[in-house]
PDB file of C-alpha atoms in Angstrom:
ATOM      1  CA  UNK F 749      -6.785  31.950  12.025  1.00 49.00           C
ATOM      2  CA  UNK F 750      -7.178  28.158  12.294  1.00 48.00           C
ATOM      3  CA  UNK F 751     -10.610  28.497  13.330  1.00 50.00           C
ATOM      4  CA  UNK F 752     -11.465  30.355   9.872  1.00 51.00           C
ATOM      5  CA  UNK F 753      -9.918  27.497   8.187  1.00 50.00           C
ATOM      6  CA  UNK F 754     -11.993  25.090   9.936  1.00 48.00           C
ATOM      7  CA  UNK F 755     -15.069  27.171   9.058  1.00 52.00           C
ATOM      8  CA  UNK F 756     -14.070  26.949   5.491  1.00 51.00           C
ATOM      9  CA  UNK F 757     -13.814  23.143   5.480  1.00 49.00           C
ATOM     10  CA  UNK F 758     -17.368  23.144   7.003  1.00 51.00           C
ATOM     11  CA  UNK F 759     -18.726  24.800   3.836  1.00 50.00           C
ATOM     12  CA  UNK F 760     -16.960  22.458   1.822  1.00 49.00           C
ATOM     13  CA  UNK F 761     -18.624  19.743   4.009  1.00 48.00           C
ATOM     14  CA  UNK F 762     -22.116  21.257   2.956  1.00 46.00           C
ATOM     15  CA  UNK F 763     -20.968  21.487  -0.736  1.00 46.00           C
ATOM     16  CA  UNK F 764     -20.105  17.662  -0.418  1.00 46.00           C
ATOM     17  CA  UNK F 765     -23.459  16.884   1.325  1.00 42.00           C
ATOM     18  CA  UNK F 766     -25.257  18.730  -1.388  1.00 43.00           C
ATOM     19  CA  UNK F 767     -23.405  16.773  -3.917  1.00 42.00           C
ATOM     20  CA  UNK F 768     -23.789  13.227  -2.558  1.00 43.00           C
ATOM     21  CA  UNK F 769     -27.452  13.844  -1.360  1.00 46.00           C
ATOM     22  CA  UNK F 770     -29.833  11.156  -2.907  1.00 50.00           C
ATOM     23  CA  UNK F 771     -26.803   9.242  -4.470  1.00 47.00           C
ATOM     24  CA  UNK F 772     -25.773   5.719  -3.946  1.00 54.00           C
ATOM     25  CA  UNK F 773     -23.270   4.791  -6.718  1.00 68.00           C
ATOM     26  CA  UNK F 774     -19.816   3.724  -4.875  1.00 71.00           C
ATOM     27  CA  UNK F 775     -18.063   6.457  -6.652  1.00 71.00           C
ATOM     28  CA  UNK F 776     -19.581   9.137  -4.842  1.00 76.00           C
ATOM     29  CA  UNK F 777     -19.779   7.313  -1.649  1.00 81.00           C
ATOM     30  CA  UNK F 778     -15.966   7.370  -1.799  1.00 82.00           C
ATOM     31  CA  UNK F 779     -15.757  10.606  -2.732  1.00 83.00           C
ATOM     32  CA  UNK F 780     -17.873  11.661   0.382  1.00 86.00           C
ATOM     33  CA  UNK F 781     -15.745   9.941   2.549  1.00 88.00           C
ATOM     34  CA  UNK F 782     -12.618  11.064   1.303  1.00 90.00           C
ATOM     35  CA  UNK F 783     -13.488  14.800   1.995  1.00 90.00           C
ATOM     36  CA  UNK F 784     -15.180  13.867   5.055  1.00 91.00           C
ATOM     37  CA  UNK F 785     -12.074  12.285   6.146  1.00 92.00           C
ATOM     38  CA  UNK F 786      -9.778  15.231   5.249  1.00 91.00           C
ATOM     39  CA  UNK F 787     -12.291  17.681   6.983  1.00 90.00           C
ATOM     40  CA  UNK F 788     -11.996  15.362  10.088  1.00 90.00           C
ATOM     41  CA  UNK F 789      -7.936  15.425   9.796  1.00 92.00           C
ATOM     42  CA  UNK F 790      -7.922  19.386   9.901  1.00 88.00           C
ATOM     43  CA  UNK F 791      -9.248  19.895  13.415  1.00 87.00           C
ATOM     44  CA  UNK F 792      -7.015  17.107  14.930  1.00 90.00           C
ATOM     45  CA  UNK F 793      -4.059  19.190  13.894  1.00 89.00           C
ATOM     46  CA  UNK F 794      -5.615  22.330  15.202  1.00 88.00           C
ATOM     47  CA  UNK F 795      -6.493  20.653  18.459  1.00 88.00           C
ATOM     48  CA  UNK F 796      -2.940  19.210  18.774  1.00 87.00           C
ATOM     49  CA  UNK F 797      -0.916  22.574  18.357  1.00 88.00           C
ATOM     50  CA  UNK F 798      -3.693  24.984  19.842  1.00 88.00           C
ATOM     51  CA  UNK F 799      -3.119  28.597  21.051  1.00 87.00           C
ATOM     52  CA  UNK F 800      -3.975  27.799  24.794  1.00 88.00           C
ATOM     53  CA  UNK F 801      -2.877  31.310  26.344  1.00 88.00           C
ATOM     54  CA  UNK F 802      -2.498  34.039  23.632  1.00 87.00           C
ATOM     55  CA  UNK F 803      -0.955  36.813  26.273  1.00 89.00           C
ATOM     56  CA  UNK F 804       1.983  34.379  27.078  1.00 90.00           C
ATOM     57  CA  UNK F 805       2.137  32.593  23.489  1.00 90.00           C
ATOM     58  CA  UNK F 806       1.462  29.271  25.275  1.00 90.00           C
ATOM     59  CA  UNK F 807       0.651  26.416  22.611  1.00 91.00           C
ATOM     60  CA  UNK F 808      -0.236  22.845  23.360  1.00 88.00           C
ATOM     61  CA  UNK F 809      -3.000  20.225  22.934  1.00 87.00           C
ATOM     62  CA  UNK F 810      -6.552  21.162  23.195  1.00 88.00           C
ATOM     63  CA  UNK F 811      -8.306  17.669  24.327  1.00 85.00           C
ATOM     64  CA  UNK F 812     -11.761  19.190  24.672  1.00 86.00           C
ATOM     65  CA  UNK F 813     -11.720  20.287  21.073  1.00 88.00           C
ATOM     66  CA  UNK F 814     -10.445  17.055  19.668  1.00 86.00           C
ATOM     67  CA  UNK F 815     -13.222  15.325  21.586  1.00 85.00           C
ATOM     68  CA  UNK F 816     -16.016  17.697  20.690  1.00 86.00           C
ATOM     69  CA  UNK F 817     -15.160  18.031  16.848  1.00 87.00           C
ATOM     70  CA  UNK F 818     -13.959  14.548  16.159  1.00 86.00           C
ATOM     71  CA  UNK F 819     -13.661  11.644  18.577  1.00 83.00           C
ATOM     72  CA  UNK F 820     -17.287  11.816  19.544  1.00 82.00           C
ATOM     73  CA  UNK F 821     -18.311  11.126  16.055  1.00 86.00           C
ATOM     74  CA  UNK F 822     -17.352   7.672  15.227  1.00 86.00           C
ATOM     75  CA  UNK F 823     -18.381   8.142  11.357  1.00 90.00           C
ATOM     76  CA  UNK F 824     -15.808  10.964  11.339  1.00 90.00           C
ATOM     77  CA  UNK F 825     -13.069   8.821  12.546  1.00 89.00           C
ATOM     78  CA  UNK F 826     -13.931   6.119  10.145  1.00 89.00           C
ATOM     79  CA  UNK F 827     -13.811   8.453   7.411  1.00 92.00           C
ATOM     80  CA  UNK F 828     -10.251   9.717   8.690  1.00 93.00           C
ATOM     81  CA  UNK F 829      -8.998   6.430   8.511  1.00 90.00           C
ATOM     82  CA  UNK F 830     -10.528   5.692   5.160  1.00 90.00           C
ATOM     83  CA  UNK F 831      -8.947   8.761   3.513  1.00 93.00           C
ATOM     84  CA  UNK F 832      -5.729   7.594   5.152  1.00 91.00           C
ATOM     85  CA  UNK F 833      -5.870   4.132   3.506  1.00 87.00           C
ATOM     86  CA  UNK F 834      -7.082   5.706   0.420  1.00 88.00           C
ATOM     87  CA  UNK F 835      -3.810   7.675  -0.004  1.00 90.00           C
ATOM     88  CA  UNK F 836      -1.658   4.846   1.317  1.00 86.00           C
ATOM     89  CA  UNK F 837      -2.822   2.696  -1.413  1.00 82.00           C
ATOM     90  CA  UNK F 838      -2.451   5.202  -3.850  1.00 82.00           C
ATOM     91  CA  UNK F 839       0.928   5.416  -2.885  1.00 79.00           C
ATOM     92  CA  UNK F 840       1.935   1.843  -2.158  1.00 72.00           C
ATOM     93  CA  UNK F 841      -0.313  -0.449  -4.398  1.00 63.00           C
ATOM     94  CA  UNK F 842      -0.756   0.842  -7.676  1.00 61.00           C
ATOM     95  CA  UNK F 843       2.426  -0.434 -10.042  1.00 59.00           C
ATOM     96  CA  UNK F 844       2.170   2.811 -12.081  1.00 61.00           C
ATOM     97  CA  UNK F 845       2.173   5.373  -9.201  1.00 66.00           C
ATOM     98  CA  UNK F 846       5.137   3.260  -7.469  1.00 73.00           C
ATOM     99  CA  UNK F 847       7.219   3.491 -10.595  1.00 74.00           C
ATOM    100  CA  UNK F 848       6.566   6.823 -11.262  1.00 73.00           C
ATOM    101  CA  UNK F 849       7.625   7.968  -7.534  1.00 76.00           C
ATOM    102  CA  UNK F 850      10.594   5.613  -7.744  1.00 77.00           C
ATOM    103  CA  UNK F 851      12.237   7.236 -10.482  1.00 76.00           C
ATOM    104  CA  UNK F 852      11.217  10.595  -9.911  1.00 76.00           C
ATOM    105  CA  UNK F 853      13.471  13.490  -9.437  1.00 77.00           C
ATOM    106  CA  UNK F 854      14.190  14.936  -5.957  1.00 78.00           C
ATOM    107  CA  UNK F 855      16.752  17.673  -6.870  1.00 79.00           C
ATOM    108  CA  UNK F 856      16.525  20.638  -4.559  1.00 81.00           C
ATOM    109  CA  UNK F 857      20.387  21.358  -4.773  1.00 85.00           C
ATOM    110  CA  UNK F 858      21.017  19.736  -1.439  1.00 88.00           C
ATOM    111  CA  UNK F 859      22.535  16.638  -2.591  1.00 88.00           C
ATOM    112  CA  UNK F 860      22.850  14.824   0.806  1.00 90.00           C
ATOM    113  CA  UNK F 861      18.884  15.829   1.652  1.00 89.00           C
ATOM    114  CA  UNK F 862      17.935  14.678  -2.050  1.00 86.00           C
ATOM    115  CA  UNK F 863      19.420  11.307  -1.521  1.00 88.00           C
ATOM    116  CA  UNK F 864      17.746  10.791   1.807  1.00 89.00           C
ATOM    117  CA  UNK F 865      14.504  12.050   0.280  1.00 85.00           C
ATOM    118  CA  UNK F 866      14.774   9.460  -2.300  1.00 84.00           C
ATOM    119  CA  UNK F 867      15.732   6.727  -0.047  1.00 87.00           C
ATOM    120  CA  UNK F 868      12.852   7.520   2.476  1.00 86.00           C
ATOM    121  CA  UNK F 869      10.432   7.361  -0.608  1.00 84.00           C
ATOM    122  CA  UNK F 870      11.596   3.965  -1.669  1.00 83.00           C
ATOM    123  CA  UNK F 871      11.495   2.736   1.816  1.00 84.00           C
ATOM    124  CA  UNK F 872       7.611   3.754   1.863  1.00 81.00           C
ATOM    125  CA  UNK F 873       6.953   2.433  -1.541  1.00 79.00           C
ATOM    126  CA  UNK F 874       8.179  -1.166  -0.778  1.00 81.00           C
ATOM    127  CA  UNK F 875       7.490  -1.588   3.045  1.00 79.00           C
ATOM    128  CA  UNK F 876       6.279  -4.955   3.747  1.00 77.00           C
ATOM    129  CA  UNK F 877       4.416  -3.594   6.987  1.00 73.00           C
ATOM    130  CA  UNK F 878       2.522  -1.100   4.661  1.00 71.00           C
ATOM    131  CA  UNK F 879       1.542  -3.348   1.991  1.00 68.00           C
ATOM    132  CA  UNK F 880       0.344  -5.993   4.619  1.00 69.00           C
ATOM    133  CA  UNK F 881      -1.530  -3.055   6.859  1.00 62.00           C
ATOM    134  CA  UNK F 882      -3.235  -1.506   3.934  1.00 60.00           C
ATOM    135  CA  UNK F 883      -6.137  -3.493   2.959  1.00 58.00           C
ATOM    136  CA  UNK F 884      -8.073  -2.675  -0.093  1.00 57.00           C
ATOM    137  CA  UNK F 885     -10.625  -0.377   1.057  1.00 52.00           C
ATOM    138  CA  UNK F 886     -12.596  -0.613  -2.053  1.00 58.00           C
ATOM    139  CA  UNK F 887     -12.125  -2.398  -5.643  1.00 60.00           C
ATOM    140  CA  UNK F 888     -10.556   0.551  -7.555  1.00 60.00           C
ATOM    141  CA  UNK F 889     -10.901  -1.572 -10.747  1.00 57.00           C
ATOM    142  CA  UNK F 890     -14.755  -1.283 -10.590  1.00 64.00           C
ATOM    143  CA  UNK F 891     -14.659   2.522 -10.092  1.00 66.00           C
ATOM    144  CA  UNK F 892     -15.167   4.964 -12.665  1.00 63.00           C
ATOM    145  CA  UNK F 893     -15.414   2.382 -15.356  1.00 64.00           C
ATOM    146  CA  UNK F 894     -18.293   1.978 -17.696  1.00 59.00           C
ATOM    147  CA  UNK F 895     -20.279   4.410 -20.056  1.00 60.00           C
ATOM    148  CA  UNK F 896     -20.500   7.174 -17.464  1.00 62.00           C
ATOM    149  CA  UNK F 897     -17.069   6.654 -16.167  1.00 66.00           C
ATOM    150  CA  UNK F 898     -15.515   9.622 -17.853  1.00 70.00           C
ATOM    151  CA  UNK F 899     -18.283  11.937 -17.317  1.00 74.00           C
ATOM    152  CA  UNK F 900     -18.109  11.193 -13.513  1.00 74.00           C
ATOM    153  CA  UNK F 901     -14.442  11.813 -13.554  1.00 75.00           C
ATOM    154  CA  UNK F 902     -14.845  15.157 -14.948  1.00 77.00           C
ATOM    155  CA  UNK F 903     -17.591  15.899 -12.225  1.00 78.00           C
ATOM    156  CA  UNK F 904     -15.163  14.721  -9.470  1.00 78.00           C
ATOM    157  CA  UNK F 905     -12.417  16.764 -10.942  1.00 76.00           C
ATOM    158  CA  UNK F 906     -14.501  20.124 -11.002  1.00 80.00           C
ATOM    159  CA  UNK F 907     -15.567  19.672  -7.538  1.00 79.00           C
ATOM    160  CA  UNK F 908     -12.164  19.490  -6.418  1.00 77.00           C
ATOM    161  CA  UNK F 909     -11.519  22.733  -8.069  1.00 80.00           C
ATOM    162  CA  UNK F 910     -14.434  24.354  -6.671  1.00 82.00           C
ATOM    163  CA  UNK F 911     -13.223  23.335  -3.123  1.00 82.00           C
ATOM    164  CA  UNK F 912      -9.492  24.445  -3.883  1.00 80.00           C
ATOM    165  CA  UNK F 913     -11.230  27.895  -5.362  1.00 82.00           C
ATOM    166  CA  UNK F 914     -13.287  28.034  -1.502  1.00 82.00           C
ATOM    167  CA  UNK F 915      -9.652  27.931  -0.019  1.00 81.00           C
ATOM    168  CA  UNK F 916      -8.783  31.107  -1.732  1.00 81.00           C
ATOM    169  CA  UNK F 917     -11.275  32.582   0.286  1.00 84.00           C
ATOM    170  CA  UNK F 918      -9.432  31.810   3.859  1.00 80.00           C
ATOM    171  CA  UNK F 919      -7.720  35.256   5.095  1.00 81.00           C
ATOM    172  CA  UNK F 920      -4.725  33.366   6.711  1.00 81.00           C
ATOM    173  CA  UNK F 921      -2.005  32.681   4.358  1.00 84.00           C
ATOM    174  CA  UNK F 922      -1.013  29.559   6.055  1.00 82.00           C
ATOM    175  CA  UNK F 923      -4.279  28.156   6.710  1.00 81.00           C
ATOM    176  CA  UNK F 924      -4.791  28.799   3.032  1.00 85.00           C
ATOM    177  CA  UNK F 925      -1.798  27.365   2.117  1.00 86.00           C
ATOM    178  CA  UNK F 926      -2.107  24.092   4.022  1.00 85.00           C
ATOM    179  CA  UNK F 927      -5.670  23.607   2.664  1.00 86.00           C
ATOM    180  CA  UNK F 928      -4.986  23.912  -0.998  1.00 88.00           C
ATOM    181  CA  UNK F 929      -2.211  21.438  -0.507  1.00 90.00           C
ATOM    182  CA  UNK F 930      -4.036  18.994   0.976  1.00 91.00           C
ATOM    183  CA  UNK F 931      -6.991  19.309  -1.351  1.00 91.00           C
ATOM    184  CA  UNK F 932      -4.274  18.862  -4.051  1.00 90.00           C
ATOM    185  CA  UNK F 933      -2.772  16.093  -2.354  1.00 92.00           C
ATOM    186  CA  UNK F 934      -6.292  14.156  -2.504  1.00 92.00           C
ATOM    187  CA  UNK F 935      -6.794  15.188  -5.924  1.00 90.00           C
ATOM    188  CA  UNK F 936      -3.414  13.650  -6.859  1.00 89.00           C
ATOM    189  CA  UNK F 937      -4.348  10.260  -5.255  1.00 89.00           C
ATOM    190  CA  UNK F 938      -7.715  10.362  -7.209  1.00 87.00           C
ATOM    191  CA  UNK F 939      -5.650  10.843 -10.187  1.00 85.00           C
ATOM    192  CA  UNK F 940      -3.623   7.876  -9.668  1.00 84.00           C
ATOM    193  CA  UNK F 941      -6.798   5.765  -9.015  1.00 80.00           C
ATOM    194  CA  UNK F 942      -8.333   7.107 -12.310  1.00 78.00           C
ATOM    195  CA  UNK F 943      -5.612   5.795 -14.376  1.00 76.00           C
ATOM    196  CA  UNK F 944      -6.385   2.248 -13.395  1.00 63.00           C
ATOM    197  CA  UNK F 945      -7.982   0.779 -16.290  1.00 56.00           C
ATOM    198  CA  UNK F 946      -6.652   3.446 -19.020  1.00 57.00           C
ATOM    199  CA  UNK F 947      -3.469   1.210 -18.748  1.00 53.00           C
ATOM    200  CA  UNK F 948      -5.129  -2.053 -19.579  1.00 50.00           C
ATOM    201  CA  UNK F 949      -7.042  -0.365 -22.695  1.00 51.00           C
ATOM    202  CA  UNK F 950      -4.055   1.524 -23.882  1.00 49.00           C
ATOM    203  CA  UNK F 951      -1.274  -0.774 -22.920  1.00 47.00           C
ATOM    204  CA  UNK F 952       1.226   1.788 -22.094  1.00 48.00           C
ATOM    205  CA  UNK F 953       1.799   4.019 -19.155  1.00 52.00           C
ATOM    206  CA  UNK F 954      -0.630   6.839 -18.831  1.00 64.00           C
ATOM    207  CA  UNK F 955       0.039   8.301 -15.606  1.00 73.00           C
ATOM    208  CA  UNK F 956       1.837  11.540 -15.405  1.00 78.00           C
ATOM    209  CA  UNK F 957       2.287  13.729 -12.353  1.00 81.00           C
ATOM    210  CA  UNK F 958       3.898  16.900 -11.894  1.00 84.00           C
ATOM    211  CA  UNK F 959       6.119  17.574  -9.299  1.00 82.00           C
ATOM    212  CA  UNK F 960       3.905  19.878  -7.307  1.00 87.00           C
ATOM    213  CA  UNK F 961       1.439  17.271  -7.264  1.00 87.00           C
ATOM    214  CA  UNK F 962       3.706  14.538  -5.844  1.00 85.00           C
ATOM    215  CA  UNK F 963       4.819  17.226  -3.404  1.00 87.00           C
ATOM    216  CA  UNK F 964       0.854  17.414  -2.263  1.00 91.00           C
ATOM    217  CA  UNK F 965       0.371  13.949  -2.296  1.00 90.00           C
ATOM    218  CA  UNK F 966       3.341  13.088   0.187  1.00 89.00           C
ATOM    219  CA  UNK F 967       2.222  16.054   2.322  1.00 93.00           C
ATOM    220  CA  UNK F 968      -1.220  14.942   2.543  1.00 94.00           C
ATOM    221  CA  UNK F 969       0.172  11.651   3.623  1.00 92.00           C
ATOM    222  CA  UNK F 970       2.385  13.085   6.646  1.00 92.00           C
ATOM    223  CA  UNK F 971      -0.787  15.097   7.741  1.00 94.00           C
ATOM    224  CA  UNK F 972      -3.217  12.109   7.765  1.00 94.00           C
ATOM    225  CA  UNK F 973      -0.586   9.954   9.398  1.00 93.00           C
ATOM    226  CA  UNK F 974      -0.137  12.408  12.275  1.00 93.00           C
ATOM    227  CA  UNK F 975      -3.811  12.768  12.535  1.00 93.00           C
ATOM    228  CA  UNK F 976      -4.168   8.872  12.933  1.00 91.00           C
ATOM    229  CA  UNK F 977      -1.201   8.801  15.358  1.00 91.00           C
ATOM    230  CA  UNK F 978      -2.505  11.501  17.453  1.00 89.00           C
ATOM    231  CA  UNK F 979      -5.877   9.708  18.058  1.00 86.00           C
ATOM    232  CA  UNK F 980      -3.834   6.747  19.610  1.00 83.00           C
ATOM    233  CA  UNK F 981      -1.430   9.028  21.639  1.00 84.00           C
ATOM    234  CA  UNK F 982      -4.233  11.151  23.183  1.00 79.00           C
ATOM    235  CA  UNK F 983      -6.594   8.502  23.789  1.00 75.00           C
ATOM    236  CA  UNK F 984      -5.668   8.276  27.792  1.00 77.00           C
ATOM    237  CA  UNK F 985      -6.153  11.894  27.891  1.00 76.00           C
ATOM    238  CA  UNK F 986      -9.550  11.814  25.952  1.00 73.00           C
ATOM    239  CA  UNK F 987     -10.843   8.878  28.239  1.00 72.00           C
ATOM    240  CA  UNK F 988     -10.108  10.951  31.364  1.00 74.00           C
ATOM    241  CA  UNK F 989     -11.944  14.010  29.880  1.00 69.00           C
ATOM    242  CA  UNK F 990     -14.773  11.510  28.869  1.00 66.00           C
ATOM    243  CA  UNK F 991     -14.887  10.112  32.572  1.00 68.00           C
ATOM    244  CA  UNK F 992     -14.995  13.422  34.013  1.00 66.00           C
ATOM    245  CA  UNK F 993     -18.064  14.619  31.875  1.00 61.00           C
ATOM    246  CA  UNK F 994     -19.718  11.357  32.858  1.00 56.00           C
ATOM    247  CA  UNK F 995     -19.364  12.245  36.555  1.00 59.00           C
ATOM    248  CA  UNK F 996     -20.613  15.914  35.820  1.00 58.00           C
ATOM    249  CA  UNK F 997     -23.694  14.794  33.864  1.00 54.00           C
ATOM    250  CA  UNK F 998     -24.114  11.470  35.400  1.00 50.00           C
ATOM    251  CA  UNK F 999     -26.558  10.621  32.448  1.00 49.00           C
ATOM    252  CA  UNK F1000     -26.160   7.889  30.016  1.00 52.00           C
ATOM    253  CA  UNK F1001     -22.660   7.271  30.621  1.00 49.00           C
ATOM    254  CA  UNK F1002     -23.056   3.892  28.800  1.00 53.00           C
ATOM    255  CA  UNK F1003     -23.702   5.906  25.699  1.00 53.00           C
ATOM    256  CA  UNK F1004     -20.629   8.069  25.940  1.00 50.00           C
ATOM    257  CA  UNK F1005     -18.602   4.864  26.615  1.00 53.00           C
ATOM    258  CA  UNK F1006     -19.909   3.201  23.496  1.00 57.00           C
ATOM    259  CA  UNK F1007     -19.237   6.455  21.618  1.00 52.00           C
ATOM    260  CA  UNK F1008     -15.666   6.766  22.473  1.00 52.00           C
ATOM    261  CA  UNK F1009     -15.085   2.678  22.180  1.00 57.00           C
ATOM    262  CA  UNK F1010     -16.707   2.650  18.663  1.00 56.00           C
ATOM    263  CA  UNK F1011     -14.422   5.775  17.556  1.00 53.00           C
ATOM    264  CA  UNK F1012     -11.287   4.166  18.644  1.00 55.00           C
ATOM    265  CA  UNK F1013     -12.152   0.717  17.232  1.00 57.00           C
ATOM    266  CA  UNK F1014     -11.472   2.038  13.734  1.00 51.00           C
ATOM    267  CA  UNK F1015      -7.770   2.516  14.707  1.00 49.00           C
ATOM    268  CA  UNK F1016      -6.871  -0.464  16.845  1.00 47.00           C
ATOM    269  CA  UNK F1017      -5.804  -2.703  14.016  1.00 47.00           C
TER     270      UNK F1017
END
């Protein structure tokens, strides 16, 4: 079932490529990287919790799948890390989003859990380590501005609606739920960045987020964080797998080593 979800994201990848083909504007490059990063994060979770033996219901890590789908492609690792930074910056670096999330209601009926959730959100928003660890991946003040800005925003929003509609075709309910949730989370991060500039022009708070958007955004950050951590934690196993492949093929070992080193280099800082 997870494989079907991955195949659906492959279709989204094709949609993304056709959209960005021949385009050079920075906004569309950012969109390309974001969808590619989300697309790369999905198989990380598939490989991290994989059905190894259906007859015994045995689940575990599929190192070969992780290497084949993601780690042998440095650009996919790079785009996944870019998407992770993008969502972090949307949460922690924009004053409008920080104020909104700090004042948001976290009422589920469980008072103890609600207080814990609110405390964790504040720790995240005002973490000095996150502030210093989240560099500016791009200058958002220069994006989606100018005469073509409003039209470009509408195009991007339309693309995300199309991607979300594609997820309705996924047969697995759990896969469909996770896919739509993460797409909405990425759309929410973009919505936060879209509000930049509007506040300067109108002089007031223009950002309005719905409860489900906040939930989707936090869940997306969690999934991306787990993907990045998984790359770090599973590096020794992946390196052993790569060494075995080098031994078996005994062809161009230097190239395989460079590919893996380049992939991990994006996550060492």
